[in-house]
Protein backbone atom coordinates (compact mmCIF):
# COMPACT_ATOMS: atom_id res chain seq x y z
CA ILE A 1 100.79 102.87 71.60
CA LEU A 2 103.77 104.84 72.88
CA ILE A 3 101.74 106.02 75.87
CA ALA A 4 100.82 102.42 76.72
CA VAL A 5 104.48 101.34 76.59
CA ILE A 6 105.50 104.26 78.80
CA ALA A 7 102.64 103.47 81.21
CA LEU A 8 103.64 99.81 81.54
CA ALA A 9 107.32 100.69 81.97
CA ALA A 10 106.59 103.34 84.59
CA ILE A 11 104.26 101.07 86.56
CA THR A 12 106.76 98.22 86.47
CA ILE A 13 109.73 100.35 87.54
CA VAL A 14 107.82 102.10 90.33
CA SER A 15 106.34 98.82 91.58
CA LEU A 16 109.69 97.06 91.70
CA THR A 17 111.28 100.04 93.44
CA LEU A 18 108.54 100.16 96.07
CA PHE A 19 108.77 96.40 96.65
CA VAL A 20 112.55 96.63 97.16
CA ILE A 21 112.21 99.55 99.57
CA GLY A 22 109.39 97.80 101.42
CA ARG A 23 111.37 94.60 101.77
CA PHE A 24 114.39 96.59 102.99
CA TYR A 25 112.25 98.00 105.81
CA ARG A 26 110.71 94.55 106.44
CA VAL A 27 107.18 95.50 105.44
CA SER A 28 104.96 92.55 104.51
CA ARG A 29 104.18 91.98 100.83
CA GLU A 30 100.46 92.30 101.49
CA MET A 31 100.94 95.74 103.06
CA ILE A 32 103.18 96.89 100.20
CA SER A 33 100.59 95.81 97.63
CA PHE A 34 97.79 97.45 99.58
CA LEU A 35 99.64 100.77 99.89
CA MET A 36 100.65 100.80 96.23
CA LEU A 37 97.11 100.20 95.04
CA LEU A 38 95.57 102.63 97.49
CA GLY A 39 97.96 105.41 96.58
CA THR A 40 97.94 105.03 92.81
CA MET A 41 94.45 104.04 91.73
CA LYS A 42 92.70 107.05 93.20
CA ASN A 43 95.32 109.46 91.82
CA TYR A 44 94.92 108.18 88.26
CA GLY A 45 91.16 108.47 88.43
CA LEU A 46 91.30 111.97 89.90
CA ALA A 47 93.86 113.15 87.35
CA GLY A 48 91.80 111.77 84.49
CA GLY A 49 88.61 113.35 85.81
CA ILE A 50 90.20 116.76 86.24
CA ALA A 51 91.85 116.60 82.80
CA LEU A 52 88.55 115.59 81.21
CA TYR A 53 86.63 118.38 82.92
CA ILE A 54 89.12 121.19 82.34
CA PHE A 55 90.82 120.37 79.04
CA GLY A 56 88.65 117.88 77.15
CA SER A 57 88.75 114.25 76.16
CA GLU A 58 92.09 114.31 74.33
CA THR A 59 94.06 115.28 77.42
CA ALA A 60 92.33 112.66 79.56
CA LEU A 61 93.51 109.82 77.31
CA PRO A 62 96.94 109.31 78.99
CA ALA A 63 95.30 109.09 82.42
CA LEU A 64 92.80 106.58 81.03
CA ILE A 65 95.60 104.44 79.59
CA PHE A 66 97.54 104.59 82.86
CA SER A 67 94.38 103.64 84.75
CA ALA A 68 93.80 100.65 82.49
CA CYS A 69 97.42 99.51 82.90
CA MET A 70 97.19 99.95 86.66
CA PHE A 71 93.95 97.97 86.74
CA ILE A 72 95.68 95.09 84.95
CA HIS A 73 98.58 95.41 87.38
CA ALA A 74 96.17 95.26 90.32
CA ILE A 75 94.65 92.06 88.97
CA TRP A 76 98.14 90.62 88.52
CA LEU A 77 99.09 91.55 92.09
CA GLY A 78 95.93 89.96 93.43
CA GLY A 79 96.60 86.75 91.53
CA TRP A 80 100.23 86.76 92.62
CA GLU A 81 99.26 87.10 96.28
CA LEU A 82 96.62 84.39 95.90
CA LEU A 83 99.16 82.06 94.30
CA ARG A 84 101.69 82.75 97.07
CA SER A 85 99.14 82.10 99.80
CA SER A 86 98.04 78.80 98.23
CA LYS A 87 101.65 77.53 98.18
CA ALA A 88 102.16 78.28 101.88
């Protein structure tokens, strides 16, 4: 459970930081979300696959938990963007 808490905290902190930096440089929210998802989802999957292949299933567990948390975060971002676009 500690890994899940660390994963959620890391994803939240990194996401908020990237949103603030993106807004500072006047990048649209849609582009920020797209770049965050593009850059992170494939890295988690690749890291988990490499860890599973080289070291075994126990070392791939943190990457799996981070991937699951990032998947939930992606769903939340998609819903947030959909909600924002329906209000406009």
